[in-house]
Amino acid sequence: MGMIRLLELKDICFFRENKKILDHVNLCLESDKFYVITGPNGSGKSTLAKIIMGIEKPDSGRILFDGVDITDMSLDKRAELGFGFAFQQPVCFKGITVYDLLNVAKGKKITKEEACNILSKVGLCALEYVDREINKTLSGGELKRIEIATIIAKNPKFAIFDEPEAGIDLWSFKNLIRVFKDVRSSLSGTTLVISHQERILNIADMIILMESGKIAKMDTKDHFMTGFFSGKKCCLGGDMDE
Protein backbone atom coordinates (compact mmCIF):
# COMPACT_ATOMS: atom_id res chain seq x y z
CA MET A 1 0.00 0.00 0.00
CA GLY A 2 1.37 3.43 -0.95
CA MET A 3 1.77 6.22 1.54
CA ILE A 4 -1.24 8.39 2.40
CA ARG A 5 -0.12 11.94 1.71
CA LEU A 6 -1.60 14.32 4.26
CA LEU A 7 0.50 17.42 3.54
CA GLU A 8 2.40 18.30 0.36
CA LEU A 9 4.68 21.30 -0.12
CA LYS A 10 5.41 21.99 -3.76
CA ASP A 11 8.32 24.26 -4.73
CA ILE A 12 7.89 26.61 -1.74
CA CYS A 13 10.01 29.79 -1.81
CA PHE A 14 10.01 32.58 0.78
CA PHE A 15 11.98 35.83 0.77
CA ARG A 16 12.64 38.48 3.43
CA GLU A 17 14.55 41.68 2.58
CA ASN A 18 15.78 40.15 -0.70
CA LYS A 19 17.14 37.11 1.15
CA LYS A 20 15.84 33.67 0.20
CA ILE A 21 14.78 32.01 3.48
CA LEU A 22 13.16 28.97 1.83
CA ASP A 23 14.57 27.79 -1.48
CA HIS A 24 12.26 25.57 -3.58
CA VAL A 25 11.16 23.29 -0.72
CA ASN A 26 9.36 20.10 -1.74
CA LEU A 27 8.05 17.83 1.00
CA CYS A 28 5.42 15.09 1.44
CA LEU A 29 4.25 14.13 4.94
CA GLU A 30 2.11 11.08 5.64
CA SER A 31 -0.84 10.60 7.94
CA ASP A 32 -0.33 9.36 11.50
CA LYS A 33 3.45 9.91 11.65
CA PHE A 34 5.72 11.79 14.07
CA TYR A 35 8.18 14.03 12.17
CA VAL A 36 11.01 16.18 13.47
CA ILE A 37 12.56 18.95 11.37
CA THR A 38 16.09 19.78 12.47
CA GLY A 39 19.02 21.82 11.20
CA PRO A 40 21.33 24.72 12.08
CA ASN A 41 19.99 28.06 13.28
CA GLY A 42 18.85 30.14 10.32
CA SER A 43 18.18 27.11 8.10
CA GLY A 44 14.49 28.00 7.70
CA LYS A 45 12.89 25.50 10.11
CA SER A 46 10.58 27.87 12.00
CA THR A 47 9.71 29.78 8.83
CA LEU A 48 8.61 26.53 7.20
CA ALA A 49 6.43 25.69 10.22
CA LYS A 50 4.77 29.13 10.07
CA ILE A 51 4.11 28.75 6.34
CA ILE A 52 2.51 25.34 6.89
CA MET A 53 0.28 26.83 9.60
CA GLY A 54 -0.59 29.92 7.55
CA ILE A 55 1.11 32.48 9.81
CA GLU A 56 3.35 33.39 6.85
CA LYS A 57 2.53 33.14 3.14
CA PRO A 58 4.98 31.69 0.60
CA ASP A 59 6.17 33.93 -2.24
CA SER A 60 5.77 31.01 -4.63
CA GLY A 61 4.77 27.36 -4.58
CA ARG A 62 1.70 25.46 -3.38
CA ILE A 63 0.56 23.73 -0.20
CA LEU A 64 -1.88 20.81 -0.37
CA PHE A 65 -3.63 19.33 2.68
CA ASP A 66 -5.66 16.17 2.16
CA GLY A 67 -5.57 16.97 -1.55
CA VAL A 68 -6.98 20.50 -1.06
CA ASP A 69 -4.94 23.56 -2.07
CA ILE A 70 -4.60 25.62 1.14
CA THR A 71 -1.84 27.98 -0.09
CA ASP A 72 -4.01 31.09 0.32
CA MET A 73 -6.15 29.78 3.16
CA SER A 74 -6.22 31.81 6.40
CA LEU A 75 -4.88 30.67 9.75
CA ASP A 76 -8.44 30.33 11.10
CA LYS A 77 -9.55 28.21 8.15
CA ARG A 78 -6.55 25.93 8.56
CA ALA A 79 -7.40 25.52 12.23
CA GLU A 80 -10.91 24.49 11.18
CA LEU A 81 -9.40 21.91 8.80
CA GLY A 82 -7.51 20.35 11.71
CA PHE A 83 -4.22 22.22 12.19
CA GLY A 84 -2.84 22.94 15.66
CA PHE A 85 0.23 25.09 16.41
CA ALA A 86 2.34 25.50 19.57
CA PHE A 87 4.62 28.55 19.54
CA GLN A 88 8.24 28.82 20.76
CA GLN A 89 6.99 31.36 23.31
CA PRO A 90 3.54 30.40 24.63
CA VAL A 91 1.03 33.23 24.78
CA CYS A 92 -0.33 34.50 28.12
CA PHE A 93 -3.99 35.43 28.37
CA LYS A 94 -4.97 37.85 31.12
CA GLY A 95 -8.09 36.69 32.97
CA ILE A 96 -8.23 33.34 31.14
CA THR A 97 -7.83 30.18 33.21
CA VAL A 98 -6.31 26.89 32.12
CA TYR A 99 -9.82 25.39 32.17
CA ASP A 100 -11.12 28.17 29.90
CA LEU A 101 -8.25 27.59 27.47
CA LEU A 102 -8.90 23.85 27.28
CA ASN A 103 -12.57 24.53 26.53
CA VAL A 104 -11.58 26.84 23.66
CA ALA A 105 -9.12 24.24 22.31
CA LYS A 106 -11.70 21.46 22.53
CA GLY A 107 -14.29 23.62 20.79
CA LYS A 108 -16.97 22.79 23.33
CA LYS A 109 -17.66 22.83 27.05
CA ILE A 110 -15.85 20.03 28.87
CA THR A 111 -16.14 18.96 32.47
CA LYS A 112 -13.52 19.77 35.09
CA GLU A 113 -12.83 16.04 35.26
CA GLU A 114 -12.11 15.90 31.51
CA ALA A 115 -9.83 18.94 31.84
CA CYS A 116 -8.00 17.30 34.73
CA ASN A 117 -7.47 14.13 32.68
CA ILE A 118 -5.91 16.19 29.87
CA LEU A 119 -3.63 18.06 32.29
CA SER A 120 -2.48 14.80 33.85
CA LYS A 121 -1.27 13.69 30.40
CA VAL A 122 1.25 16.55 30.39
CA GLY A 123 2.39 15.87 33.94
CA LEU A 124 0.57 18.69 35.70
CA CYS A 125 -1.28 18.23 38.99
CA ALA A 126 -4.80 18.92 37.77
CA LEU A 127 -6.22 20.31 41.03
CA GLU A 128 -3.37 22.80 41.22
CA TYR A 129 -3.58 24.03 37.63
CA VAL A 130 -7.11 23.69 36.28
CA ASP A 131 -8.27 27.04 37.73
CA ARG A 132 -4.93 28.87 37.39
CA GLU A 133 -4.87 32.01 35.28
CA ILE A 134 -2.60 31.92 32.21
CA ASN A 135 -0.14 34.63 33.25
CA LYS A 136 3.50 35.28 34.07
CA THR A 137 3.30 33.52 37.44
CA LEU A 138 3.60 30.30 35.43
CA SER A 139 7.10 29.15 34.50
CA GLY A 140 8.21 28.57 30.91
CA GLY A 141 7.98 24.83 31.43
CA GLU A 142 4.47 25.07 32.87
CA LEU A 143 3.31 27.26 29.98
CA LYS A 144 4.79 24.84 27.44
CA ARG A 145 3.00 21.88 29.00
CA ILE A 146 -0.30 23.79 29.20
CA GLU A 147 0.04 24.68 25.52
CA ILE A 148 0.71 21.03 24.68
CA ALA A 149 -2.40 20.17 26.72
CA THR A 150 -4.44 22.43 24.43
CA ILE A 151 -3.10 20.51 21.41
CA ILE A 152 -4.08 17.22 23.08
CA ALA A 153 -7.54 18.64 23.81
CA LYS A 154 -7.97 19.70 20.19
CA ASN A 155 -6.52 16.42 18.85
CA PRO A 156 -5.75 18.00 15.47
CA LYS A 157 -5.13 16.13 12.24
CA PHE A 158 -1.82 18.01 11.96
CA ALA A 159 -0.04 19.31 15.09
CA ILE A 160 3.02 21.60 14.85
CA PHE A 161 5.39 22.32 17.74
CA ASP A 162 8.03 25.01 17.11
CA GLU A 163 11.15 24.37 19.26
CA PRO A 164 9.21 23.23 22.35
CA GLU A 165 12.46 22.99 24.35
CA ALA A 166 13.25 26.72 23.99
CA GLY A 167 13.52 28.67 27.24
CA ILE A 168 12.79 25.86 29.70
CA ASP A 169 14.94 24.36 32.46
CA LEU A 170 16.40 20.85 32.53
CA TRP A 171 13.68 19.41 34.81
CA SER A 172 10.96 20.73 32.53
CA PHE A 173 12.85 19.44 29.47
CA LYS A 174 13.01 15.90 30.87
CA ASN A 175 9.27 16.06 31.57
CA LEU A 176 8.70 17.46 28.07
CA ILE A 177 10.37 14.39 26.55
CA ARG A 178 8.00 12.13 28.50
CA VAL A 179 5.06 14.22 27.33
CA PHE A 180 6.11 13.93 23.67
CA LYS A 181 6.49 10.17 24.00
CA ASP A 182 2.90 10.08 25.22
CA VAL A 183 1.82 12.47 22.42
CA ARG A 184 3.44 10.19 19.87
CA SER A 185 1.47 7.21 21.15
CA SER A 186 -1.85 8.94 21.88
CA LEU A 187 -2.52 11.57 19.20
CA SER A 188 -4.27 10.13 16.16
CA GLY A 189 -3.01 12.70 13.64
CA THR A 190 0.37 13.72 12.25
CA THR A 191 2.83 15.56 14.52
CA LEU A 192 5.59 17.87 13.28
CA VAL A 193 8.19 19.14 15.78
CA ILE A 194 10.89 21.72 15.03
CA SER A 195 13.89 20.86 17.21
CA HIS A 196 17.63 20.26 17.34
CA GLN A 197 17.55 18.28 20.59
CA GLU A 198 18.74 14.71 20.15
CA ARG A 199 16.24 13.26 22.66
CA ILE A 200 13.35 14.70 20.67
CA LEU A 201 14.86 13.42 17.42
CA ASN A 202 14.96 9.97 19.01
CA ILE A 203 11.15 9.93 19.29
CA ALA A 204 10.60 10.60 15.57
CA ASP A 205 9.39 8.21 12.90
CA MET A 206 11.10 10.40 10.30
CA ILE A 207 13.71 13.18 10.59
CA ILE A 208 14.01 16.02 8.08
CA LEU A 209 17.26 17.98 7.90
CA MET A 210 17.15 21.58 6.63
CA GLU A 211 20.20 23.50 5.48
CA SER A 212 20.23 26.97 3.90
CA GLY A 213 16.49 26.95 3.24
CA LYS A 214 16.47 23.55 1.54
CA ILE A 215 15.56 19.99 2.52
CA ALA A 216 19.01 18.40 2.71
CA LYS A 217 17.96 14.95 3.93
CA MET A 218 14.88 13.03 5.02
CA ASP A 219 15.12 9.54 6.49
CA THR A 220 13.84 7.22 9.20
CA LYS A 221 15.08 8.02 12.69
CA ASP A 222 17.30 4.92 12.86
CA HIS A 223 19.02 5.57 9.52
CA PHE A 224 19.34 9.28 10.16
CA MET A 225 20.83 8.99 13.64
CA THR A 226 23.27 6.27 12.59
CA GLY A 227 24.44 8.06 9.45
CA PHE A 228 24.43 11.64 10.68
CA PHE A 229 25.54 11.58 14.30
CA SER A 230 27.72 8.44 14.27
CA GLY A 231 27.55 8.19 18.05
CA LYS A 232 28.60 11.79 18.68
CA LYS A 233 26.71 14.51 20.52
CA CYS A 234 24.24 16.38 18.37
CA CYS A 235 26.20 18.93 16.33
CA LEU A 236 23.06 20.94 15.59
CA GLY A 237 23.06 22.61 18.98
CA GLY A 238 23.65 19.75 21.43
CA ASP A 239 21.34 18.04 23.85
CA MET A 240 20.58 19.23 27.35
CA ASP A 241 22.98 17.92 29.97
CA GLU A 242 22.06 14.98 32.17
PDB file of C-alpha atoms in Angstrom:
ATOM      1  CA  MET A   1       0.000   0.000   0.000  1.00  0.00           C
ATOM      2  CA  GLY A   2       1.369   3.430  -0.948  1.00  0.00           C
ATOM      3  CA  MET A   3       1.772   6.219   1.536  1.00  0.00           C
ATOM      4  CA  ILE A   4      -1.241   8.386   2.400  1.00  0.00           C
ATOM      5  CA  ARG A   5      -0.115  11.939   1.713  1.00  0.00           C
ATOM      6  CA  LEU A   6      -1.605  14.324   4.261  1.00  0.00           C
ATOM      7  CA  LEU A   7       0.504  17.417   3.540  1.00  0.00           C
ATOM      8  CA  GLU A   8       2.398  18.300   0.357  1.00  0.00           C
ATOM      9  CA  LEU A   9       4.680  21.297  -0.118  1.00  0.00           C
ATOM     10  CA  LYS A  10       5.410  21.991  -3.765  1.00  0.00           C
ATOM     11  CA  ASP A  11       8.320  24.259  -4.727  1.00  0.00           C
ATOM     12  CA  ILE A  12       7.894  26.611  -1.744  1.00  0.00           C
ATOM     13  CA  CYS A  13      10.007  29.794  -1.809  1.00  0.00           C
ATOM     14  CA  PHE A  14      10.012  32.576   0.783  1.00  0.00           C
ATOM     15  CA  PHE A  15      11.981  35.834   0.771  1.00  0.00           C
ATOM     16  CA  ARG A  16      12.642  38.479   3.426  1.00  0.00           C
ATOM     17  CA  GLU A  17      14.549  41.677   2.582  1.00  0.00           C
ATOM     18  CA  ASN A  18      15.779  40.151  -0.698  1.00  0.00           C
ATOM     19  CA  LYS A  19      17.140  37.112   1.149  1.00  0.00           C
ATOM     20  CA  LYS A  20      15.838  33.668   0.198  1.00  0.00           C
ATOM     21  CA  ILE A  21      14.784  32.014   3.480  1.00  0.00           C
ATOM     22  CA  LEU A  22      13.158  28.969   1.827  1.00  0.00           C
ATOM     23  CA  ASP A  23      14.572  27.787  -1.476  1.00  0.00           C
ATOM     24  CA  HIS A  24      12.257  25.567  -3.582  1.00  0.00           C
ATOM     25  CA  VAL A  25      11.165  23.291  -0.721  1.00  0.00           C
ATOM     26  CA  ASN A  26       9.359  20.097  -1.736  1.00  0.00           C
ATOM     27  CA  LEU A  27       8.051  17.825   1.001  1.00  0.00           C
ATOM     28  CA  CYS A  28       5.419  15.092   1.440  1.00  0.00           C
ATOM     29  CA  LEU A  29       4.247  14.131   4.937  1.00  0.00           C
ATOM     30  CA  GLU A  30       2.115  11.079   5.639  1.00  0.00           C
ATOM     31  CA  SER A  31      -0.841  10.597   7.937  1.00  0.00           C
ATOM     32  CA  ASP A  32      -0.327   9.365  11.503  1.00  0.00           C
ATOM     33  CA  LYS A  33       3.447   9.908  11.649  1.00  0.00           C
ATOM     34  CA  PHE A  34       5.721  11.794  14.071  1.00  0.00           C
ATOM     35  CA  TYR A  35       8.178  14.026  12.165  1.00  0.00           C
ATOM     36  CA  VAL A  36      11.009  16.180  13.466  1.00  0.00           C
ATOM     37  CA  ILE A  37      12.563  18.952  11.369  1.00  0.00           C
ATOM     38  CA  THR A  38      16.095  19.776  12.470  1.00  0.00           C
ATOM     39  CA  GLY A  39      19.021  21.816  11.198  1.00  0.00           C
ATOM     40  CA  PRO A  40      21.334  24.723  12.075  1.00  0.00           C
ATOM     41  CA  ASN A  41      19.990  28.062  13.277  1.00  0.00           C
ATOM     42  CA  GLY A  42      18.845  30.137  10.323  1.00  0.00           C
ATOM     43  CA  SER A  43      18.181  27.114   8.105  1.00  0.00           C
ATOM     44  CA  GLY A  44      14.492  27.996   7.696  1.00  0.00           C
ATOM     45  CA  LYS A  45      12.894  25.498  10.110  1.00  0.00           C
ATOM     46  CA  SER A  46      10.575  27.866  11.997  1.00  0.00           C
ATOM     47  CA  THR A  47       9.705  29.780   8.833  1.00  0.00           C
ATOM     48  CA  LEU A  48       8.613  26.532   7.201  1.00  0.00           C
ATOM     49  CA  ALA A  49       6.432  25.690  10.220  1.00  0.00           C
ATOM     50  CA  LYS A  50       4.770  29.128  10.069  1.00  0.00           C
ATOM     51  CA  ILE A  51       4.106  28.746   6.341  1.00  0.00           C
ATOM     52  CA  ILE A  52       2.509  25.339   6.892  1.00  0.00           C
ATOM     53  CA  MET A  53       0.278  26.825   9.604  1.00  0.00           C
ATOM     54  CA  GLY A  54      -0.590  29.923   7.554  1.00  0.00           C
ATOM     55  CA  ILE A  55       1.115  32.477   9.807  1.00  0.00           C
ATOM     56  CA  GLU A  56       3.347  33.386   6.850  1.00  0.00           C
ATOM     57  CA  LYS A  57       2.531  33.142   3.142  1.00  0.00           C
ATOM     58  CA  PRO A  58       4.979  31.688   0.603  1.00  0.00           C
ATOM     59  CA  ASP A  59       6.166  33.929  -2.238  1.00  0.00           C
ATOM     60  CA  SER A  60       5.767  31.015  -4.631  1.00  0.00           C
ATOM     61  CA  GLY A  61       4.771  27.364  -4.576  1.00  0.00           C
ATOM     62  CA  ARG A  62       1.704  25.462  -3.378  1.00  0.00           C
ATOM     63  CA  ILE A  63       0.563  23.727  -0.196  1.00  0.00           C
ATOM     64  CA  LEU A  64      -1.882  20.809  -0.366  1.00  0.00           C
ATOM     65  CA  PHE A  65      -3.629  19.331   2.677  1.00  0.00           C
ATOM     66  CA  ASP A  66      -5.663  16.171   2.160  1.00  0.00           C
ATOM     67  CA  GLY A  67      -5.565  16.974  -1.548  1.00  0.00           C
ATOM     68  CA  VAL A  68      -6.985  20.498  -1.055  1.00  0.00           C
ATOM     69  CA  ASP A  69      -4.936  23.558  -2.070  1.00  0.00           C
ATOM     70  CA  ILE A  70      -4.603  25.624   1.136  1.00  0.00           C
ATOM     71  CA  THR A  71      -1.839  27.979  -0.089  1.00  0.00           C
ATOM     72  CA  ASP A  72      -4.006  31.091   0.324  1.00  0.00           C
ATOM     73  CA  MET A  73      -6.154  29.779   3.155  1.00  0.00           C
ATOM     74  CA  SER A  74      -6.224  31.811   6.400  1.00  0.00           C
ATOM     75  CA  LEU A  75      -4.885  30.675   9.755  1.00  0.00           C
ATOM     76  CA  ASP A  76      -8.439  30.329  11.102  1.00  0.00           C
ATOM     77  CA  LYS A  77      -9.553  28.213   8.153  1.00  0.00           C
ATOM     78  CA  ARG A  78      -6.548  25.931   8.564  1.00  0.00           C
ATOM     79  CA  ALA A  79      -7.397  25.520  12.233  1.00  0.00           C
ATOM     80  CA  GLU A  80     -10.912  24.488  11.182  1.00  0.00           C
ATOM     81  CA  LEU A  81      -9.397  21.915   8.804  1.00  0.00           C
ATOM     82  CA  GLY A  82      -7.511  20.348  11.708  1.00  0.00           C
ATOM     83  CA  PHE A  83      -4.223  22.220  12.186  1.00  0.00           C
ATOM     84  CA  GLY A  84      -2.836  22.936  15.659  1.00  0.00           C
ATOM     85  CA  PHE A  85       0.229  25.088  16.409  1.00  0.00           C
ATOM     86  CA  ALA A  86       2.340  25.504  19.569  1.00  0.00           C
ATOM     87  CA  PHE A  87       4.624  28.552  19.536  1.00  0.00           C
ATOM     88  CA  GLN A  88       8.240  28.822  20.756  1.00  0.00           C
ATOM     89  CA  GLN A  89       6.991  31.363  23.315  1.00  0.00           C
ATOM     90  CA  PRO A  90       3.536  30.405  24.628  1.00  0.00           C
ATOM     91  CA  VAL A  91       1.026  33.229  24.776  1.00  0.00           C
ATOM     92  CA  CYS A  92      -0.325  34.501  28.115  1.00  0.00           C
ATOM     93  CA  PHE A  93      -3.994  35.430  28.371  1.00  0.00           C
ATOM     94  CA  LYS A  94      -4.968  37.850  31.121  1.00  0.00           C
ATOM     95  CA  GLY A  95      -8.089  36.693  32.967  1.00  0.00           C
ATOM     96  CA  ILE A  96      -8.226  33.337  31.138  1.00  0.00           C
ATOM     97  CA  THR A  97      -7.832  30.178  33.211  1.00  0.00           C
ATOM     98  CA  VAL A  98      -6.313  26.887  32.116  1.00  0.00           C
ATOM     99  CA  TYR A  99      -9.817  25.390  32.173  1.00  0.00           C
ATOM    100  CA  ASP A 100     -11.115  28.172  29.899  1.00  0.00           C
ATOM    101  CA  LEU A 101      -8.254  27.590  27.468  1.00  0.00           C
ATOM    102  CA  LEU A 102      -8.903  23.850  27.279  1.00  0.00           C
ATOM    103  CA  ASN A 103     -12.571  24.530  26.531  1.00  0.00           C
ATOM    104  CA  VAL A 104     -11.583  26.838  23.664  1.00  0.00           C
ATOM    105  CA  ALA A 105      -9.121  24.241  22.315  1.00  0.00           C
ATOM    106  CA  LYS A 106     -11.697  21.461  22.526  1.00  0.00           C
ATOM    107  CA  GLY A 107     -14.287  23.623  20.794  1.00  0.00           C
ATOM    108  CA  LYS A 108     -16.972  22.788  23.328  1.00  0.00           C
ATOM    109  CA  LYS A 109     -17.665  22.828  27.052  1.00  0.00           C
ATOM    110  CA  ILE A 110     -15.849  20.027  28.867  1.00  0.00           C
ATOM    111  CA  THR A 111     -16.140  18.965  32.474  1.00  0.00           C
ATOM    112  CA  LYS A 112     -13.519  19.766  35.090  1.00  0.00           C
ATOM    113  CA  GLU A 113     -12.828  16.038  35.262  1.00  0.00           C
ATOM    114  CA  GLU A 114     -12.107  15.899  31.510  1.00  0.00           C
ATOM    115  CA  ALA A 115      -9.833  18.939  31.838  1.00  0.00           C
ATOM    116  CA  CYS A 116      -7.996  17.305  34.726  1.00  0.00           C
ATOM    117  CA  ASN A 117      -7.466  14.129  32.678  1.00  0.00           C
ATOM    118  CA  ILE A 118      -5.908  16.190  29.871  1.00  0.00           C
ATOM    119  CA  LEU A 119      -3.626  18.063  32.294  1.00  0.00           C
ATOM    120  CA  SER A 120      -2.476  14.798  33.850  1.00  0.00           C
ATOM    121  CA  LYS A 121      -1.268  13.685  30.401  1.00  0.00           C
ATOM    122  CA  VAL A 122       1.252  16.553  30.387  1.00  0.00           C
ATOM    123  CA  GLY A 123       2.394  15.866  33.937  1.00  0.00           C
ATOM    124  CA  LEU A 124       0.567  18.694  35.702  1.00  0.00           C
ATOM    125  CA  CYS A 125      -1.279  18.232  38.987  1.00  0.00           C
ATOM    126  CA  ALA A 126      -4.799  18.925  37.768  1.00  0.00           C
ATOM    127  CA  LEU A 127      -6.218  20.308  41.027  1.00  0.00           C
ATOM    128  CA  GLU A 128      -3.366  22.802  41.224  1.00  0.00           C
ATOM    129  CA  TYR A 129      -3.582  24.035  37.635  1.00  0.00           C
ATOM    130  CA  VAL A 130      -7.115  23.691  36.281  1.00  0.00           C
ATOM    131  CA  ASP A 131      -8.268  27.042  37.733  1.00  0.00           C
ATOM    132  CA  ARG A 132      -4.929  28.870  37.393  1.00  0.00           C
ATOM    133  CA  GLU A 133      -4.869  32.009  35.279  1.00  0.00           C
ATOM    134  CA  ILE A 134      -2.598  31.921  32.209  1.00  0.00           C
ATOM    135  CA  ASN A 135      -0.141  34.625  33.249  1.00  0.00           C
ATOM    136  CA  LYS A 136       3.504  35.280  34.074  1.00  0.00           C
ATOM    137  CA  THR A 137       3.299  33.522  37.443  1.00  0.00           C
ATOM    138  CA  LEU A 138       3.603  30.302  35.430  1.00  0.00           C
ATOM    139  CA  SER A 139       7.102  29.145  34.497  1.00  0.00           C
ATOM    140  CA  GLY A 140       8.211  28.574  30.913  1.00  0.00           C
ATOM    141  CA  GLY A 141       7.985  24.827  31.428  1.00  0.00           C
ATOM    142  CA  GLU A 142       4.474  25.073  32.870  1.00  0.00           C
ATOM    143  CA  LEU A 143       3.308  27.259  29.976  1.00  0.00           C
ATOM    144  CA  LYS A 144       4.795  24.836  27.444  1.00  0.00           C
ATOM    145  CA  ARG A 145       3.001  21.879  29.002  1.00  0.00           C
ATOM    146  CA  ILE A 146      -0.297  23.786  29.197  1.00  0.00           C
ATOM    147  CA  GLU A 147       0.037  24.683  25.518  1.00  0.00           C
ATOM    148  CA  ILE A 148       0.709  21.030  24.675  1.00  0.00           C
ATOM    149  CA  ALA A 149      -2.400  20.171  26.721  1.00  0.00           C
ATOM    150  CA  THR A 150      -4.438  22.432  24.425  1.00  0.00           C
ATOM    151  CA  ILE A 151      -3.103  20.513  21.412  1.00  0.00           C
ATOM    152  CA  ILE A 152      -4.080  17.218  23.080  1.00  0.00           C
ATOM    153  CA  ALA A 153      -7.543  18.635  23.808  1.00  0.00           C
ATOM    154  CA  LYS A 154      -7.969  19.704  20.188  1.00  0.00           C
ATOM    155  CA  ASN A 155      -6.519  16.418  18.853  1.00  0.00           C
ATOM    156  CA  PRO A 156      -5.750  18.005  15.471  1.00  0.00           C
ATOM    157  CA  LYS A 157      -5.127  16.134  12.238  1.00  0.00           C
ATOM    158  CA  PHE A 158      -1.819  18.012  11.960  1.00  0.00           C
ATOM    159  CA  ALA A 159      -0.035  19.309  15.091  1.00  0.00           C
ATOM    160  CA  ILE A 160       3.017  21.605  14.847  1.00  0.00           C
ATOM    161  CA  PHE A 161       5.393  22.317  17.742  1.00  0.00           C
ATOM    162  CA  ASP A 162       8.028  25.005  17.112  1.00  0.00           C
ATOM    163  CA  GLU A 163      11.146  24.372  19.263  1.00  0.00           C
ATOM    164  CA  PRO A 164       9.213  23.232  22.352  1.00  0.00           C
ATOM    165  CA  GLU A 165      12.462  22.993  24.352  1.00  0.00           C
ATOM    166  CA  ALA A 166      13.251  26.717  23.993  1.00  0.00           C
ATOM    167  CA  GLY A 167      13.516  28.671  27.243  1.00  0.00           C
ATOM    168  CA  ILE A 168      12.791  25.861  29.701  1.00  0.00           C
ATOM    169  CA  ASP A 169      14.940  24.357  32.455  1.00  0.00           C
ATOM    170  CA  LEU A 170      16.405  20.851  32.533  1.00  0.00           C
ATOM    171  CA  TRP A 171      13.680  19.407  34.809  1.00  0.00           C
ATOM    172  CA  SER A 172      10.962  20.733  32.529  1.00  0.00           C
ATOM    173  CA  PHE A 173      12.848  19.443  29.468  1.00  0.00           C
ATOM    174  CA  LYS A 174      13.007  15.902  30.870  1.00  0.00           C
ATOM    175  CA  ASN A 175       9.272  16.056  31.574  1.00  0.00           C
ATOM    176  CA  LEU A 176       8.701  17.462  28.070  1.00  0.00           C
ATOM    177  CA  ILE A 177      10.365  14.388  26.546  1.00  0.00           C
ATOM    178  CA  ARG A 178       8.004  12.131  28.501  1.00  0.00           C
ATOM    179  CA  VAL A 179       5.064  14.223  27.331  1.00  0.00           C
ATOM    180  CA  PHE A 180       6.113  13.933  23.675  1.00  0.00           C
ATOM    181  CA  LYS A 181       6.492  10.172  24.004  1.00  0.00           C
ATOM    182  CA  ASP A 182       2.897  10.084  25.220  1.00  0.00           C
ATOM    183  CA  VAL A 183       1.822  12.474  22.425  1.00  0.00           C
ATOM    184  CA  ARG A 184       3.440  10.191  19.866  1.00  0.00           C
ATOM    185  CA  SER A 185       1.470   7.211  21.147  1.00  0.00           C
ATOM    186  CA  SER A 186      -1.846   8.940  21.882  1.00  0.00           C
ATOM    187  CA  LEU A 187      -2.516  11.570  19.195  1.00  0.00           C
ATOM    188  CA  SER A 188      -4.273  10.126  16.164  1.00  0.00           C
ATOM    189  CA  GLY A 189      -3.006  12.696  13.638  1.00  0.00           C
ATOM    190  CA  THR A 190       0.370  13.720  12.249  1.00  0.00           C
ATOM    191  CA  THR A 191       2.827  15.560  14.515  1.00  0.00           C
ATOM    192  CA  LEU A 192       5.595  17.866  13.282  1.00  0.00           C
ATOM    193  CA  VAL A 193       8.189  19.141  15.776  1.00  0.00           C
ATOM    194  CA  ILE A 194      10.889  21.716  15.027  1.00  0.00           C
ATOM    195  CA  SER A 195      13.889  20.859  17.211  1.00  0.00           C
ATOM    196  CA  HIS A 196      17.632  20.257  17.341  1.00  0.00           C
ATOM    197  CA  GLN A 197      17.547  18.279  20.593  1.00  0.00           C
ATOM    198  CA  GLU A 198      18.743  14.712  20.154  1.00  0.00           C
ATOM    199  CA  ARG A 199      16.245  13.264  22.656  1.00  0.00           C
ATOM    200  CA  ILE A 200      13.348  14.702  20.673  1.00  0.00           C
ATOM    201  CA  LEU A 201      14.863  13.422  17.421  1.00  0.00           C
ATOM    202  CA  ASN A 202      14.961   9.967  19.015  1.00  0.00           C
ATOM    203  CA  ILE A 203      11.152   9.929  19.290  1.00  0.00           C
ATOM    204  CA  ALA A 204      10.599  10.602  15.573  1.00  0.00           C
ATOM    205  CA  ASP A 205       9.390   8.207  12.898  1.00  0.00           C
ATOM    206  CA  MET A 206      11.097  10.403  10.297  1.00  0.00           C
ATOM    207  CA  ILE A 207      13.708  13.181  10.587  1.00  0.00           C
ATOM    208  CA  ILE A 208      14.007  16.021   8.078  1.00  0.00           C
ATOM    209  CA  LEU A 209      17.258  17.982   7.902  1.00  0.00           C
ATOM    210  CA  MET A 210      17.152  21.575   6.630  1.00  0.00           C
ATOM    211  CA  GLU A 211      20.204  23.498   5.481  1.00  0.00           C
ATOM    212  CA  SER A 212      20.234  26.973   3.902  1.00  0.00           C
ATOM    213  CA  GLY A 213      16.495  26.954   3.236  1.00  0.00           C
ATOM    214  CA  LYS A 214      16.474  23.550   1.538  1.00  0.00           C
ATOM    215  CA  ILE A 215      15.558  19.991   2.522  1.00  0.00           C
ATOM    216  CA  ALA A 216      19.015  18.400   2.708  1.00  0.00           C
ATOM    217  CA  LYS A 217      17.963  14.949   3.935  1.00  0.00           C
ATOM    218  CA  MET A 218      14.883  13.026   5.022  1.00  0.00           C
ATOM    219  CA  ASP A 219      15.119   9.540   6.488  1.00  0.00           C
ATOM    220  CA  THR A 220      13.843   7.223   9.196  1.00  0.00           C
ATOM    221  CA  LYS A 221      15.076   8.016  12.688  1.00  0.00           C
ATOM    222  CA  ASP A 222      17.300   4.922  12.859  1.00  0.00           C
ATOM    223  CA  HIS A 223      19.019   5.566   9.520  1.00  0.00           C
ATOM    224  CA  PHE A 224      19.336   9.275  10.156  1.00  0.00           C
ATOM    225  CA  MET A 225      20.826   8.987  13.638  1.00  0.00           C
ATOM    226  CA  THR A 226      23.272   6.273  12.591  1.00  0.00           C
ATOM    227  CA  GLY A 227      24.440   8.057   9.452  1.00  0.00           C
ATOM    228  CA  PHE A 228      24.431  11.640  10.678  1.00  0.00           C
ATOM    229  CA  PHE A 229      25.543  11.575  14.304  1.00  0.00           C
ATOM    230  CA  SER A 230      27.725   8.442  14.267  1.00  0.00           C
ATOM    231  CA  GLY A 231      27.545   8.185  18.049  1.00  0.00           C
ATOM    232  CA  LYS A 232      28.597  11.785  18.677  1.00  0.00           C
ATOM    233  CA  LYS A 233      26.707  14.511  20.519  1.00  0.00           C
ATOM    234  CA  CYS A 234      24.238  16.377  18.370  1.00  0.00           C
ATOM    235  CA  CYS A 235      26.200  18.927  16.330  1.00  0.00           C
ATOM    236  CA  LEU A 236      23.065  20.937  15.587  1.00  0.00           C
ATOM    237  CA  GLY A 237      23.061  22.605  18.981  1.00  0.00           C
ATOM    238  CA  GLY A 238      23.649  19.749  21.429  1.00  0.00           C
ATOM    239  CA  ASP A 239      21.338  18.039  23.855  1.00  0.00           C
ATOM    240  CA  MET A 240      20.584  19.232  27.354  1.00  0.00           C
ATOM    241  CA  ASP A 241      22.980  17.921  29.968  1.00  0.00           C
ATOM    242  CA  GLU A 242      22.059  14.984  32.170  1.00  0.00           C
TER     243      GLU A 242
END
